[in-house]
């Protein structure tokens, strides 16, 4: 079971938008809507930013949005802020909701 | 506000068994899935497995032969055991809650426990 594929790094300037992709297969991303995105700052536990493809938990700014098309999901961060600089991980259910698979992570740099 | 507090041995020798416990404070134990996730140094997240309040488990197929997750419902705690550890099991281990309202995405995380396997 290989991890979901994410770009190693993305970058953007304050105020700009960036999109992070997460590519899987029809057995994971393409087959389920249980797609989540997590933000992790250095030496901190991950934080849930998006669940069910595009839903933000309470307290997450609406600058964060998610989508899915086919076997790929995306996280878009608009109006970049310095505090958005972090690692971002996607996750998906697989195998009839019995297994959770993570992406390899994307390092976001705010220039 | 729900909090997860985890603890366990931080230094193990190869072939020993890793044992970690996570306690749930300030919220219900029932109705959720409780997961263990690890992160090797400089690497990404790896889901280890999960358990619900009644003891039903799911495991990562790549670790299934060595993993046991158990629950102590009356004490709002759940535990991880990973047998026959090697240096490859060196990682920060997290416990987390999977919430039904969030499609069982992990909305609350423990603080993490660093486990080092070294002879």
PDB file of C-alpha atoms in Angstrom:
ATOM      1  CA  UNK A   1       0.000   0.000   0.000  1.00  0.00           C
ATOM      2  CA  UNK A   2       1.827   3.106  -1.214  1.00  0.00           C
ATOM      3  CA  UNK A   3       1.244   6.538   0.213  1.00  0.00           C
ATOM      4  CA  UNK A   4      -0.846   9.128  -1.584  1.00  0.00           C
ATOM      5  CA  UNK A   5       1.242  11.385  -3.833  1.00  0.00           C
ATOM      6  CA  UNK A   6       1.790  15.002  -2.870  1.00  0.00           C
ATOM      7  CA  UNK A   7       4.320  17.546  -4.164  1.00  0.00           C
ATOM      8  CA  UNK A   8       7.304  17.803  -1.840  1.00  0.00           C
ATOM      9  CA  UNK A   9       7.039  21.571  -1.630  1.00  0.00           C
ATOM     10  CA  UNK A  10       5.044  24.583  -2.750  1.00  0.00           C
ATOM     11  CA  UNK A  11       5.542  28.257  -2.107  1.00  0.00           C
ATOM     12  CA  UNK A  12       3.746  31.559  -2.423  1.00  0.00           C
ATOM     13  CA  UNK A  13       3.918  35.160  -1.334  1.00  0.00           C
ATOM     14  CA  UNK A  14       1.656  36.689   1.298  1.00  0.00           C
ATOM     15  CA  UNK A  15      -1.782  37.342  -0.126  1.00  0.00           C
ATOM     16  CA  UNK A  16      -1.396  34.873  -2.956  1.00  0.00           C
ATOM     17  CA  UNK A  17      -3.107  31.507  -3.357  1.00  0.00           C
ATOM     18  CA  UNK A  18      -1.505  28.087  -3.485  1.00  0.00           C
ATOM     19  CA  UNK A  19      -2.927  24.667  -4.272  1.00  0.00           C
ATOM     20  CA  UNK A  20      -1.586  21.369  -2.973  1.00  0.00           C
ATOM     21  CA  UNK A  21      -2.537  18.225  -4.837  1.00  0.00           C
ATOM     22  CA  UNK A  22      -3.043  14.719  -3.478  1.00  0.00           C
ATOM     23  CA  UNK A  23      -3.168  11.903  -5.997  1.00  0.00           C
ATOM     24  CA  UNK A  24      -4.281   8.374  -5.303  1.00  0.00           C
ATOM     25  CA  UNK A  25      -6.259   5.676  -7.039  1.00  0.00           C
ATOM     26  CA  UNK A  26      -9.829   4.541  -7.405  1.00  0.00           C
ATOM     27  CA  UNK A  27      -9.237   2.383  -4.310  1.00  0.00           C
ATOM     28  CA  UNK A  28      -8.650   5.355  -2.055  1.00  0.00           C
ATOM     29  CA  UNK A  29      -9.082   9.019  -3.083  1.00  0.00           C
ATOM     30  CA  UNK A  30     -11.282   8.212  -6.052  1.00  0.00           C
ATOM     31  CA  UNK A  31     -13.462   5.789  -4.150  1.00  0.00           C
ATOM     32  CA  UNK A  32     -14.242   7.667  -0.954  1.00  0.00           C
ATOM     33  CA  UNK A  33     -15.294  11.108   0.218  1.00  0.00           C
ATOM     34  CA  UNK A  34     -13.460  10.651   3.516  1.00  0.00           C
ATOM     35  CA  UNK A  35     -10.633  12.909   2.339  1.00  0.00           C
ATOM     36  CA  UNK A  36      -8.968  15.031   4.996  1.00  0.00           C
ATOM     37  CA  UNK A  37      -6.184  17.586   5.162  1.00  0.00           C
ATOM     38  CA  UNK A  38      -3.927  18.244   8.139  1.00  0.00           C
ATOM     39  CA  UNK A  39      -1.575  21.105   8.923  1.00  0.00           C
ATOM     40  CA  UNK A  40       1.546  20.453  10.972  1.00  0.00           C
ATOM     41  CA  UNK A  41       3.893  23.083  12.306  1.00  0.00           C
ATOM     42  CA  UNK A  42       7.400  22.010  13.384  1.00  0.00           C
ATOM     43  CA  UNK A  43       7.412  19.864  16.523  1.00  0.00           C
ATOM     44  CA  UNK A  44       3.644  20.119  16.849  1.00  0.00           C
ATOM     45  CA  UNK A  45       0.863  17.595  16.465  1.00  0.00           C
ATOM     46  CA  UNK A  46      -1.104  17.748  13.212  1.00  0.00           C
ATOM     47  CA  UNK A  47      -4.271  19.846  13.083  1.00  0.00           C
ATOM     48  CA  UNK A  48      -7.367  18.933  11.093  1.00  0.00           C
ATOM     49  CA  UNK A  49      -8.082  21.591   8.458  1.00  0.00           C
ATOM     50  CA  UNK A  50     -10.503  19.903   6.050  1.00  0.00           C
ATOM     51  CA  UNK A  51     -12.631  16.761   6.252  1.00  0.00           C
ATOM     52  CA  UNK A  52     -15.103  15.086   3.878  1.00  0.00           C
ATOM     53  CA  UNK A  53     -13.223  16.573   0.906  1.00  0.00           C
ATOM     54  CA  UNK A  54     -14.264  20.180   1.440  1.00  0.00           C
ATOM     55  CA  UNK A  55     -15.681  20.795   4.914  1.00  0.00           C
ATOM     56  CA  UNK A  56     -13.882  23.016   7.401  1.00  0.00           C
ATOM     57  CA  UNK A  57     -14.070  22.164  11.117  1.00  0.00           C
ATOM     58  CA  UNK A  58     -15.099  25.013  13.395  1.00  0.00           C
ATOM     59  CA  UNK A  59     -12.362  27.576  13.790  1.00  0.00           C
ATOM     60  CA  UNK A  60     -10.555  26.910  10.513  1.00  0.00           C
ATOM     61  CA  UNK A  61     -10.402  30.062   8.381  1.00  0.00           C
ATOM     62  CA  UNK A  62     -12.395  30.081   5.147  1.00  0.00           C
ATOM     63  CA  UNK A  63      -9.145  30.787   3.347  1.00  0.00           C
ATOM     64  CA  UNK A  64      -8.723  27.015   3.372  1.00  0.00           C
ATOM     65  CA  UNK A  65     -10.779  25.047   0.883  1.00  0.00           C
ATOM     66  CA  UNK A  66     -10.779  21.514  -0.478  1.00  0.00           C
ATOM     67  CA  UNK A  67     -11.971  19.743  -3.589  1.00  0.00           C
ATOM     68  CA  UNK A  68     -11.744  16.433  -5.407  1.00  0.00           C
ATOM     69  CA  UNK A  69     -11.821  15.322  -9.009  1.00  0.00           C
ATOM     70  CA  UNK A  70     -11.433  11.703  -9.951  1.00  0.00           C
ATOM     71  CA  UNK A  71      -8.477  10.184  -8.129  1.00  0.00           C
ATOM     72  CA  UNK A  72      -7.045  13.531  -7.020  1.00  0.00           C
ATOM     73  CA  UNK A  73      -7.892  15.883  -4.196  1.00  0.00           C
ATOM     74  CA  UNK A  74      -6.679  19.425  -3.663  1.00  0.00           C
ATOM     75  CA  UNK A  75      -6.221  21.879  -0.833  1.00  0.00           C
ATOM     76  CA  UNK A  76      -6.267  25.556  -1.761  1.00  0.00           C
ATOM     77  CA  UNK A  77      -5.085  28.249   0.596  1.00  0.00           C
ATOM     78  CA  UNK A  78      -6.006  31.756  -0.461  1.00  0.00           C
ATOM     79  CA  UNK A  79      -4.750  35.016   0.973  1.00  0.00           C
ATOM     80  CA  UNK A  80      -1.563  33.355   2.223  1.00  0.00           C
ATOM     81  CA  UNK A  81      -0.346  34.428   5.637  1.00  0.00           C
ATOM     82  CA  UNK A  82       2.975  33.848   7.324  1.00  0.00           C
ATOM     83  CA  UNK A  83       1.411  31.463   9.845  1.00  0.00           C
ATOM     84  CA  UNK A  84       0.276  29.191   7.028  1.00  0.00           C
ATOM     85  CA  UNK A  85       3.880  28.086   6.568  1.00  0.00           C
ATOM     86  CA  UNK A  86       3.782  24.441   7.630  1.00  0.00           C
ATOM     87  CA  UNK A  87       3.649  20.880   6.363  1.00  0.00           C
ATOM     88  CA  UNK A  88       0.344  19.698   4.923  1.00  0.00           C
ATOM     89  CA  UNK A  89      -0.834  16.102   4.694  1.00  0.00           C
ATOM     90  CA  UNK A  90      -3.807  14.614   2.911  1.00  0.00           C
ATOM     91  CA  UNK A  91      -5.450  11.407   4.019  1.00  0.00           C
ATOM     92  CA  UNK A  92      -8.000   9.040   2.581  1.00  0.00           C
ATOM     93  CA  UNK A  93      -9.859   5.964   3.644  1.00  0.00           C
ATOM     94  CA  UNK A  94      -9.161   2.783   1.725  1.00  0.00           C
ATOM     95  CA  UNK A  95     -10.484  -0.735   1.730  1.00  0.00           C
ATOM     96  CA  UNK A  96     -14.079  -0.264   2.802  1.00  0.00           C
ATOM     97  CA  UNK A  97     -13.160   2.270   5.451  1.00  0.00           C
ATOM     98  CA  UNK A  98     -10.844  -0.121   7.255  1.00  0.00           C
ATOM     99  CA  UNK A  99      -7.549   1.581   6.511  1.00  0.00           C
ATOM    100  CA  UNK A 100      -6.357   5.185   6.525  1.00  0.00           C
ATOM    101  CA  UNK A 101      -3.685   6.254   4.079  1.00  0.00           C
ATOM    102  CA  UNK A 102      -1.692   9.491   4.293  1.00  0.00           C
ATOM    103  CA  UNK A 103       0.087  11.455   1.620  1.00  0.00           C
ATOM    104  CA  UNK A 104       3.814  12.011   1.881  1.00  0.00           C
ATOM    105  CA  UNK A 105       3.349  15.626   2.942  1.00  0.00           C
ATOM    106  CA  UNK A 106       3.941  19.007   1.310  1.00  0.00           C
ATOM    107  CA  UNK A 107       6.064  21.755   2.786  1.00  0.00           C
ATOM    108  CA  UNK A 108       4.468  25.154   2.236  1.00  0.00           C
ATOM    109  CA  UNK A 109       6.848  28.096   2.286  1.00  0.00           C
ATOM    110  CA  UNK A 110       5.468  31.612   2.525  1.00  0.00           C
ATOM    111  CA  UNK A 111       8.022  33.802   0.778  1.00  0.00           C
TER     112      UNK A 111
ATOM    113  CA  UNK B   1     -12.701  20.475  25.756  1.00  0.00           C
ATOM    114  CA  UNK B   2     -11.437  17.024  24.916  1.00  0.00           C
ATOM    115  CA  UNK B   3      -7.763  16.380  25.554  1.00  0.00           C
ATOM    116  CA  UNK B   4      -5.633  13.326  24.898  1.00  0.00           C
ATOM    117  CA  UNK B   5      -2.659  12.620  27.110  1.00  0.00           C
ATOM    118  CA  UNK B   6      -0.266   9.876  26.143  1.00  0.00           C
ATOM    119  CA  UNK B   7       2.687   8.210  27.766  1.00  0.00           C
ATOM    120  CA  UNK B   8       5.020   5.240  27.483  1.00  0.00           C
ATOM    121  CA  UNK B   9       8.625   4.117  27.319  1.00  0.00           C
ATOM    122  CA  UNK B  10      10.777   6.309  25.108  1.00  0.00           C
ATOM    123  CA  UNK B  11      13.854   4.135  24.651  1.00  0.00           C
ATOM    124  CA  UNK B  12      13.725   0.521  23.523  1.00  0.00           C
ATOM    125  CA  UNK B  13      16.218  -2.089  22.373  1.00  0.00           C
ATOM    126  CA  UNK B  14      15.698  -4.041  19.143  1.00  0.00           C
ATOM    127  CA  UNK B  15      13.273  -6.965  19.531  1.00  0.00           C
ATOM    128  CA  UNK B  16      11.521  -5.391  22.539  1.00  0.00           C
ATOM    129  CA  UNK B  17       7.844  -4.457  22.616  1.00  0.00           C
ATOM    130  CA  UNK B  18       6.722  -0.842  22.374  1.00  0.00           C
ATOM    131  CA  UNK B  19       3.897   0.026  24.751  1.00  0.00           C
ATOM    132  CA  UNK B  20       2.023   3.353  24.800  1.00  0.00           C
ATOM    133  CA  UNK B  21      -1.190   4.471  26.482  1.00  0.00           C
ATOM    134  CA  UNK B  22      -3.505   7.371  25.667  1.00  0.00           C
ATOM    135  CA  UNK B  23      -6.059   8.757  28.124  1.00  0.00           C
ATOM    136  CA  UNK B  24      -9.121  10.742  27.084  1.00  0.00           C
ATOM    137  CA  UNK B  25     -10.125  13.666  29.286  1.00  0.00           C
ATOM    138  CA  UNK B  26     -13.113  15.990  29.071  1.00  0.00           C
ATOM    139  CA  UNK B  27     -15.226  14.043  26.611  1.00  0.00           C
ATOM    140  CA  UNK B  28     -17.024  10.846  25.767  1.00  0.00           C
ATOM    141  CA  UNK B  29     -15.109   7.696  24.900  1.00  0.00           C
ATOM    142  CA  UNK B  30     -18.055   6.052  23.171  1.00  0.00           C
ATOM    143  CA  UNK B  31     -19.022   6.808  19.608  1.00  0.00           C
ATOM    144  CA  UNK B  32     -15.531   7.540  18.343  1.00  0.00           C
ATOM    145  CA  UNK B  33     -12.636   5.694  16.787  1.00  0.00           C
ATOM    146  CA  UNK B  34      -9.301   6.046  18.570  1.00  0.00           C
ATOM    147  CA  UNK B  35      -6.176   5.892  16.429  1.00  0.00           C
ATOM    148  CA  UNK B  36      -2.430   5.628  16.676  1.00  0.00           C
ATOM    149  CA  UNK B  37      -0.285   7.400  14.073  1.00  0.00           C
ATOM    150  CA  UNK B  38       3.490   7.661  13.882  1.00  0.00           C
ATOM    151  CA  UNK B  39       5.993   9.935  12.198  1.00  0.00           C
ATOM    152  CA  UNK B  40       9.550   8.825  11.585  1.00  0.00           C
ATOM    153  CA  UNK B  41      12.256  11.500  11.830  1.00  0.00           C
ATOM    154  CA  UNK B  42      11.914  13.906   8.936  1.00  0.00           C
ATOM    155  CA  UNK B  43       9.213  11.786   7.348  1.00  0.00           C
ATOM    156  CA  UNK B  44       5.476  11.824   6.868  1.00  0.00           C
ATOM    157  CA  UNK B  45       2.582  10.431   8.856  1.00  0.00           C
ATOM    158  CA  UNK B  46       1.815   6.723   8.990  1.00  0.00           C
ATOM    159  CA  UNK B  47      -1.483   5.418  10.327  1.00  0.00           C
ATOM    160  CA  UNK B  48      -0.965   2.407  12.600  1.00  0.00           C
ATOM    161  CA  UNK B  49      -4.485   1.426  13.500  1.00  0.00           C
ATOM    162  CA  UNK B  50      -7.654   2.265  15.403  1.00  0.00           C
ATOM    163  CA  UNK B  51     -10.141   0.944  17.914  1.00  0.00           C
ATOM    164  CA  UNK B  52     -13.635   1.904  19.005  1.00  0.00           C
ATOM    165  CA  UNK B  53     -15.152   1.810  22.480  1.00  0.00           C
ATOM    166  CA  UNK B  54     -16.405  -1.738  22.028  1.00  0.00           C
ATOM    167  CA  UNK B  55     -12.984  -3.029  20.985  1.00  0.00           C
ATOM    168  CA  UNK B  56     -13.441  -3.313  17.239  1.00  0.00           C
ATOM    169  CA  UNK B  57     -10.086  -2.723  15.539  1.00  0.00           C
ATOM    170  CA  UNK B  58      -8.600  -1.907  12.143  1.00  0.00           C
ATOM    171  CA  UNK B  59      -4.885  -2.074  11.441  1.00  0.00           C
ATOM    172  CA  UNK B  60      -2.450  -0.918   8.798  1.00  0.00           C
ATOM    173  CA  UNK B  61      -1.782  -4.077   6.759  1.00  0.00           C
ATOM    174  CA  UNK B  62       1.949  -3.369   6.754  1.00  0.00           C
ATOM    175  CA  UNK B  63       2.092  -3.466  10.572  1.00  0.00           C
ATOM    176  CA  UNK B  64      -0.787  -5.781  11.386  1.00  0.00           C
ATOM    177  CA  UNK B  65       1.334  -8.782  12.352  1.00  0.00           C
ATOM    178  CA  UNK B  66       3.087  -6.821  15.099  1.00  0.00           C
ATOM    179  CA  UNK B  67       0.371  -4.433  16.343  1.00  0.00           C
ATOM    180  CA  UNK B  68      -2.211  -4.768  19.081  1.00  0.00           C
ATOM    181  CA  UNK B  69      -4.508  -1.898  20.028  1.00  0.00           C
ATOM    182  CA  UNK B  70      -6.668  -2.414  23.086  1.00  0.00           C
ATOM    183  CA  UNK B  71      -9.147  -0.359  25.059  1.00  0.00           C
ATOM    184  CA  UNK B  72      -9.971   0.131  28.712  1.00  0.00           C
ATOM    185  CA  UNK B  73     -13.377   1.736  28.297  1.00  0.00           C
ATOM    186  CA  UNK B  74     -14.112   2.131  31.973  1.00  0.00           C
ATOM    187  CA  UNK B  75     -10.938   4.128  32.310  1.00  0.00           C
ATOM    188  CA  UNK B  76     -11.271   6.097  29.052  1.00  0.00           C
ATOM    189  CA  UNK B  77      -7.925   4.804  27.868  1.00  0.00           C
ATOM    190  CA  UNK B  78      -6.571   2.906  24.909  1.00  0.00           C
ATOM    191  CA  UNK B  79      -3.173   1.392  24.313  1.00  0.00           C
ATOM    192  CA  UNK B  80      -0.739   0.426  21.579  1.00  0.00           C
ATOM    193  CA  UNK B  81       1.630  -2.504  21.612  1.00  0.00           C
ATOM    194  CA  UNK B  82       4.123  -3.020  18.793  1.00  0.00           C
ATOM    195  CA  UNK B  83       6.249  -6.126  19.056  1.00  0.00           C
ATOM    196  CA  UNK B  84       9.725  -6.958  17.791  1.00  0.00           C
ATOM    197  CA  UNK B  85      10.731  -3.342  17.235  1.00  0.00           C
ATOM    198  CA  UNK B  86      13.676  -2.340  15.082  1.00  0.00           C
ATOM    199  CA  UNK B  87      15.383   0.962  14.343  1.00  0.00           C
ATOM    200  CA  UNK B  88      12.766   1.507  11.634  1.00  0.00           C
ATOM    201  CA  UNK B  89      10.155   1.893  14.382  1.00  0.00           C
ATOM    202  CA  UNK B  90      11.910   4.967  15.760  1.00  0.00           C
ATOM    203  CA  UNK B  91       9.329   7.727  15.490  1.00  0.00           C
ATOM    204  CA  UNK B  92       7.060  10.171  17.246  1.00  0.00           C
ATOM    205  CA  UNK B  93       3.871   8.303  18.076  1.00  0.00           C
ATOM    206  CA  UNK B  94       0.561  10.157  18.307  1.00  0.00           C
ATOM    207  CA  UNK B  95      -2.840   9.106  19.548  1.00  0.00           C
ATOM    208  CA  UNK B  96      -5.878  10.771  17.977  1.00  0.00           C
ATOM    209  CA  UNK B  97      -9.672  10.772  17.960  1.00  0.00           C
ATOM    210  CA  UNK B  98     -11.716   9.975  14.863  1.00  0.00           C
ATOM    211  CA  UNK B  99     -15.029  11.794  15.083  1.00  0.00           C
ATOM    212  CA  UNK B 100     -18.191  10.544  13.329  1.00  0.00           C
ATOM    213  CA  UNK B 101     -19.261  14.156  12.722  1.00  0.00           C
ATOM    214  CA  UNK B 102     -16.065  14.612  10.729  1.00  0.00           C
ATOM    215  CA  UNK B 103     -16.275  11.411   8.699  1.00  0.00           C
ATOM    216  CA  UNK B 104     -13.932   9.974  11.337  1.00  0.00           C
ATOM    217  CA  UNK B 105     -11.194  12.451  10.442  1.00  0.00           C
ATOM    218  CA  UNK B 106      -8.834  12.917  13.360  1.00  0.00           C
ATOM    219  CA  UNK B 107      -9.895  16.092  15.110  1.00  0.00           C
ATOM    220  CA  UNK B 108      -8.113  15.803  18.462  1.00  0.00           C
ATOM    221  CA  UNK B 109      -4.503  14.691  18.859  1.00  0.00           C
ATOM    222  CA  UNK B 110      -2.247  13.804  21.738  1.00  0.00           C
ATOM    223  CA  UNK B 111       0.985  15.609  22.348  1.00  0.00           C
ATOM    224  CA  UNK B 112       3.150  12.895  20.814  1.00  0.00           C
ATOM    225  CA  UNK B 113       5.661  10.512  22.363  1.00  0.00           C
ATOM    226  CA  UNK B 114       9.148  10.109  20.959  1.00  0.00           C
ATOM    227  CA  UNK B 115      10.215   6.479  20.799  1.00  0.00           C
ATOM    228  CA  UNK B 116      13.795   5.584  19.953  1.00  0.00           C
ATOM    229  CA  UNK B 117      14.916   2.048  19.192  1.00  0.00           C
ATOM    230  CA  UNK B 118      18.630   1.574  19.691  1.00  0.00           C
ATOM    231  CA  UNK B 119      20.951  -1.088  20.963  1.00  0.00           C
TER     232      UNK B 119
END
